[in-house]
Short mmCIF file of C-alpha atoms and ligand atoms in Angstrom, two decimals:
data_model
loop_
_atom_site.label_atom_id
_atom_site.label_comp_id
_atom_site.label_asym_id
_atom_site.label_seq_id
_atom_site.Cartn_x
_atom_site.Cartn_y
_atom_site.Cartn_z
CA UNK A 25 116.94 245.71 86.99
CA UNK A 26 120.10 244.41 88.25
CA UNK A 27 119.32 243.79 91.20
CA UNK A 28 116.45 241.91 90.28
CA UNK A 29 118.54 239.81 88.51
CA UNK A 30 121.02 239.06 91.00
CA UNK A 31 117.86 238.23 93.57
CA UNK A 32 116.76 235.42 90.91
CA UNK A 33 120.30 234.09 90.02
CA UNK A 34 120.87 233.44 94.20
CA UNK A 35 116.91 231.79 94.38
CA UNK A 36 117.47 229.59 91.45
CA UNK A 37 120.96 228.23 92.63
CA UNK A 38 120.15 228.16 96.67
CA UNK A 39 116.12 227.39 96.31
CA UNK A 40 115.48 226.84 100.40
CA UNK A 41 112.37 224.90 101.73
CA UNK A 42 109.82 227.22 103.60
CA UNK A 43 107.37 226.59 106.20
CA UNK A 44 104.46 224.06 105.12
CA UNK A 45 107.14 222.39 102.47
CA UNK A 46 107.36 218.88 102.82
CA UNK A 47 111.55 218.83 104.24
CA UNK A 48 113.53 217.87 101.08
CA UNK A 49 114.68 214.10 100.93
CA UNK A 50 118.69 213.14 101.41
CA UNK A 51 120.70 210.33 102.65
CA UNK A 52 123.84 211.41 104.25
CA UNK A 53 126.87 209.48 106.37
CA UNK A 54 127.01 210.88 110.17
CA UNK A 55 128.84 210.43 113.01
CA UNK A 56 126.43 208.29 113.75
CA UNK A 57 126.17 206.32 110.75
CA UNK A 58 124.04 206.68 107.34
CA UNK A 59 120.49 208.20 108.04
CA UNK A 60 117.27 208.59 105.02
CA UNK A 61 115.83 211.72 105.94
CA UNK A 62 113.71 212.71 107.23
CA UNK A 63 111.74 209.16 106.44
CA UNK A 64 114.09 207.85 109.31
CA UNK A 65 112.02 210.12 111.68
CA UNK A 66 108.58 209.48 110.66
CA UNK A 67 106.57 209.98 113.46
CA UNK A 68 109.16 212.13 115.28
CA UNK A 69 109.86 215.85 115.41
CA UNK A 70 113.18 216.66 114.23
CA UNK A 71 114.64 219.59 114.89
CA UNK A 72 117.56 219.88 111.62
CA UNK A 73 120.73 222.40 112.50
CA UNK A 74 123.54 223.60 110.51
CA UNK A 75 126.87 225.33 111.68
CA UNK A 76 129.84 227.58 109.73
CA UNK A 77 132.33 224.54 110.66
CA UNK A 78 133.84 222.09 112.92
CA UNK A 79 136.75 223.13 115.63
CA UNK A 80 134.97 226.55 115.87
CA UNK A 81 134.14 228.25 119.35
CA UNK A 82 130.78 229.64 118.71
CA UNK A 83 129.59 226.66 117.36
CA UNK A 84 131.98 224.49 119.77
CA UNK A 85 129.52 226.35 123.10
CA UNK A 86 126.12 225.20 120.82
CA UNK A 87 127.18 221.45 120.43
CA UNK A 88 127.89 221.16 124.14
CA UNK A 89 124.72 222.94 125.25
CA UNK A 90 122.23 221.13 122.93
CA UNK A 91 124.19 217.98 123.65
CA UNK A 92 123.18 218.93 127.23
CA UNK A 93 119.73 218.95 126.46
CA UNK A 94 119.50 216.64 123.87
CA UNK A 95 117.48 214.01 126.86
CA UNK A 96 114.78 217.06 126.93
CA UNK A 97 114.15 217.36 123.37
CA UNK A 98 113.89 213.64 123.31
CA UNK A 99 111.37 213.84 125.82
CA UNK A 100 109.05 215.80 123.91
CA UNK A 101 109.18 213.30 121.16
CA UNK A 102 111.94 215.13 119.53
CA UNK A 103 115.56 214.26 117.94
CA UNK A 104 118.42 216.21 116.95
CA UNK A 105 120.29 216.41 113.69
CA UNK A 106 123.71 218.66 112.86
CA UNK A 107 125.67 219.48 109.98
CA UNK A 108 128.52 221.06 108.29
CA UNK A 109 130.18 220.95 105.42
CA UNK A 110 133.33 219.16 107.11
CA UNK A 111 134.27 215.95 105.98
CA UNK A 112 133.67 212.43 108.96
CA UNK A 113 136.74 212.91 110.48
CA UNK A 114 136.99 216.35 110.85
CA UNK A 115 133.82 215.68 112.68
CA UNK A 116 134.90 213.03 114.65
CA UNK A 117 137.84 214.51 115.87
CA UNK A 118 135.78 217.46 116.88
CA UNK A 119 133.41 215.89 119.63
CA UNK A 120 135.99 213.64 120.61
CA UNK A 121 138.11 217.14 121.53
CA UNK A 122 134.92 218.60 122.95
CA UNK A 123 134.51 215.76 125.38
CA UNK A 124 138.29 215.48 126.52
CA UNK A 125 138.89 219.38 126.72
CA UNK A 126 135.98 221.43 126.54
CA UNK A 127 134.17 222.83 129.88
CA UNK A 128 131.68 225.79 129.35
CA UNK A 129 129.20 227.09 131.90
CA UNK A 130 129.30 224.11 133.93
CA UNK A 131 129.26 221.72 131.60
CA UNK A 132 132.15 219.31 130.58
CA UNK A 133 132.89 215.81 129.60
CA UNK A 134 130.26 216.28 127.55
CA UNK A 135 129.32 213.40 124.51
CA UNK A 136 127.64 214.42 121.55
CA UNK A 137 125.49 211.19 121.00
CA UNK A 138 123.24 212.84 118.21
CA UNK A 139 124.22 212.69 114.41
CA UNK A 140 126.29 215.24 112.59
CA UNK A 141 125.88 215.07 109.14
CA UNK A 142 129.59 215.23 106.56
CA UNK A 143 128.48 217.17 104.15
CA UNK A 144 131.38 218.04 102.25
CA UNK A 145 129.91 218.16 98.65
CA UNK A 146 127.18 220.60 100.25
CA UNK A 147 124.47 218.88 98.81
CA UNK A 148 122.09 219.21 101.96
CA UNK A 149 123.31 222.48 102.93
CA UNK A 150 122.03 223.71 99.41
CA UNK A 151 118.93 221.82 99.31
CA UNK A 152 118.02 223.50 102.62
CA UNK A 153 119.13 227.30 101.70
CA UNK A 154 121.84 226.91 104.64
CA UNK A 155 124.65 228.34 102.42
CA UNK A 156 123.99 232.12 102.16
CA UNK A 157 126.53 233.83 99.91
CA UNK A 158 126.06 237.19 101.30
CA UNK A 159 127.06 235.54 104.71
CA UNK A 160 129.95 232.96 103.68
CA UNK A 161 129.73 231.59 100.15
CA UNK A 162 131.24 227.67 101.85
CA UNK A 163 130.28 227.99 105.16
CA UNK A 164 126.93 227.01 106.44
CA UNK A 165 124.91 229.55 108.58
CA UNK A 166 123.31 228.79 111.35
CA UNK A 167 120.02 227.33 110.87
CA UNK A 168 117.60 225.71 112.58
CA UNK A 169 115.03 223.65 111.18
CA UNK A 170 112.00 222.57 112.60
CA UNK A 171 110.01 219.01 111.24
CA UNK A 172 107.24 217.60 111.97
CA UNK A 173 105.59 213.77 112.79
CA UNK A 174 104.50 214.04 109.55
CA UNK A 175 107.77 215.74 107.44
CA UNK A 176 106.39 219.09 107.09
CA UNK A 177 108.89 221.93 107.85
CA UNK A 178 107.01 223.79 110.54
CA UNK A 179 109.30 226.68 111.55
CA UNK A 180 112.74 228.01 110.48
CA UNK A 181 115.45 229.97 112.27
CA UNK A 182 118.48 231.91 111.03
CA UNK A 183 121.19 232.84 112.99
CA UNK A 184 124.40 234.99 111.16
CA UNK A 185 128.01 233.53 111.59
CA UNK A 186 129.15 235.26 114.92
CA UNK A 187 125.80 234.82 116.90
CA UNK A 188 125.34 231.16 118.90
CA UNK A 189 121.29 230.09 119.25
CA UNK A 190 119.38 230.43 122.12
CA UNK A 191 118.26 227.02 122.93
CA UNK A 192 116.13 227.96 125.36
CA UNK A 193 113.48 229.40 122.70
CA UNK A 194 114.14 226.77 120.38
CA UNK A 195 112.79 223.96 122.66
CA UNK A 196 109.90 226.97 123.62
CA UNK A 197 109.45 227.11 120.61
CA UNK A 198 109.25 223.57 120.34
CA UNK A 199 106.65 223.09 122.67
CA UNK A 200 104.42 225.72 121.53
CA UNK A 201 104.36 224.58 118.17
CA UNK A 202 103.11 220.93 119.68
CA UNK A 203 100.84 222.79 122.00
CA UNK A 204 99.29 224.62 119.05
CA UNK A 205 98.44 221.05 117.56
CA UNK A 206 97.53 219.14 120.46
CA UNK A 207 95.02 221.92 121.66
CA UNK A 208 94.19 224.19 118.82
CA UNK A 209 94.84 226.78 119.92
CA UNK A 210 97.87 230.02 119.33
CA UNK A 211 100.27 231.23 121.34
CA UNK A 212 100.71 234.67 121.83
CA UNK A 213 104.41 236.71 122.74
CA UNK A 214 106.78 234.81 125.11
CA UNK A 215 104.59 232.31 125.77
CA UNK A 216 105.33 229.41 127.87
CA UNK A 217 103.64 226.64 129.35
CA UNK A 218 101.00 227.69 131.71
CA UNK A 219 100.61 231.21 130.04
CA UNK A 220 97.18 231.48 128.50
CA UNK A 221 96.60 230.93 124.95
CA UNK A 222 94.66 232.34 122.18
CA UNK A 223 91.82 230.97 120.36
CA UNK A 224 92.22 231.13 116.78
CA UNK A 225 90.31 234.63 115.03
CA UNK A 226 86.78 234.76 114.15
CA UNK A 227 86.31 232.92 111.13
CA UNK A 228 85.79 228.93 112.10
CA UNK A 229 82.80 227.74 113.50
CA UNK A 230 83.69 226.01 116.44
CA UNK A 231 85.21 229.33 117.86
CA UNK A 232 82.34 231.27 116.72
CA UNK A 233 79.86 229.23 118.12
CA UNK A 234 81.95 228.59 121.53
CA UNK A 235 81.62 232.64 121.72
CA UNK A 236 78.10 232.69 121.57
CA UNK A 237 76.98 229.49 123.72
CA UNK A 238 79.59 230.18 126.24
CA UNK A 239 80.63 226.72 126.09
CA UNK A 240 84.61 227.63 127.07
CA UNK A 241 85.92 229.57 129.31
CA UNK A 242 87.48 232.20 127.03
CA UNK A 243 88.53 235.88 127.83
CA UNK A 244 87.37 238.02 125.12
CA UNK A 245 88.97 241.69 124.79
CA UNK A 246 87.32 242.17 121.70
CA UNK A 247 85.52 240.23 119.22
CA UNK A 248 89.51 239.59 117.39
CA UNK A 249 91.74 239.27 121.07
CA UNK A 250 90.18 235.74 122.96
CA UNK A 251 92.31 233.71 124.91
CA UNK A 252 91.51 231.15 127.47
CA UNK A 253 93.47 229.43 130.55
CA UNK A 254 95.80 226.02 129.95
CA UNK A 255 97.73 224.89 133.00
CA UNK A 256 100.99 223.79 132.49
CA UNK A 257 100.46 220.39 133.55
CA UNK A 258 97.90 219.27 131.05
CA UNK A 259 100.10 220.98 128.17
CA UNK A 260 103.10 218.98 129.54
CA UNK A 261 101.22 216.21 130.04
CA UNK A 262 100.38 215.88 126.74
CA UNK A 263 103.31 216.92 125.13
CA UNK A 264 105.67 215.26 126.93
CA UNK A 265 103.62 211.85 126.86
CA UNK A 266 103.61 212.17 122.97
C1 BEZ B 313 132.35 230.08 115.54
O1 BEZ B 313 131.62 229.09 115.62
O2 BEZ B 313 133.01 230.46 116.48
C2 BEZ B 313 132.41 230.85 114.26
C3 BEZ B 313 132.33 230.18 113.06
C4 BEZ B 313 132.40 230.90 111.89
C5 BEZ B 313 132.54 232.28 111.93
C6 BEZ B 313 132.57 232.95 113.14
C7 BEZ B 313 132.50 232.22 114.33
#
């Protein structure tokens, strides 16, 4: 009973969006000056981050490396947005040390040009379930936020205080979520582009009736496990092009 209680005091205080929620509405000031989201990135994927706090190595190593491939995520018709709940300057002050001082794994000199959100009243970090009591009761965790054209959260991604994100599988990730639109198709474990992918269970028509008349090229292991070729340059192609 207690417990139970406890469970429902934290969900009513910290409500977070889940996947197929339309991504609450805020205005914020950044670094990069006041943004409406996510109506500012209609038509744009947006991938929405948090971090614990500013002049922090962990998160210090992530701003540098997504900084390094913020031009990539761009390319696939994607932008970047941070935040913590540091105040402008604090901010500020932050990428302007990372750029002077900072080298890691090859990379230095390097300018965070996407915006980081001030968020010192925590206002977004509640609205998006990125304060976590039983983690840090001020301190944001790491999430990660995926949004779509259309301002539908799509896919979420927790990370605890002491572990940095693997950016790698969150621009997979990225792509295989777009792939899964563009195509209509799944993708199965580890998948990248080129891999094959799976058509979607019995159950819709089109699939059904592609089975039957042979119309695709599709592997079937059993009337549930189908999945058919898609060359990395036509998923690239199209993704990247978007
Ligand atoms: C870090 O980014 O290094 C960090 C931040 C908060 C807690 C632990 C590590």
């Amino acid at each position: 009973m207690e417990n139970t209680q406890h469970t429902n005091t934290v969900e009513s205080s910290f409500a977070m969006p889940r996947i197929g929620d339309k991504a609450p509405e805020f205005k914020a000031v950044t670094t990069q000056g006041e943004i409406n989201f996510p109506s500012d990135y209609d038509g744009k994927w947006v991938i929405l981050f948090s971090h614990p706090a500013d002049f922090t190595p962990v998160c210090t190593s992530e701003f540098m490396t997504f900084a390094h491939l913020e031009e990539k995520f761009n390319k696939a018709n994607c932008e970047l947005v941070g935040l913590s709940v540091d105040g402008l300057y604090s901010h500020i002050a932050w990428l302007r040390t990372i750029k002077d001082k900072i080298s890691y794994k090859g990379m230095k000199d390097i300018e965070v040009k996407f915006p980081l959100i001030e968020d010192i009243t925590m206002e977004v970090a509640k609205k998006y379930g990125m304060i976590q009591p039983g983690e840090h009761k001020t301190q944001a965790v790491r999430a990660v936020f995926f949004i779509d054209p259309q301002g539908i959260v799509r896919s979420i991604i927790y990370y605890p205080l002491s572990l940095g994100r693997n950016f790698d599988e969150i621009y997979r990730a990225l792509i295989a979520m777009q792939t899964s639109d563009k195509f209509n198709v799944a993708t199965p474990a580890d998948w990248e582009p080129g891999d094959d992918v799976i058509i979607s269970p019995a159950g819709s028509c089109g699939v059904a009736e592609e089975r039957m008349t042979g119309t695709e090229d599709l592997d079937c292991k059993d009337w549930f496990f189908c999945t058919k070729k898609l060359d990395k340059d036509t998923v690239l192609n199209e993704v990247l092009k978007s």
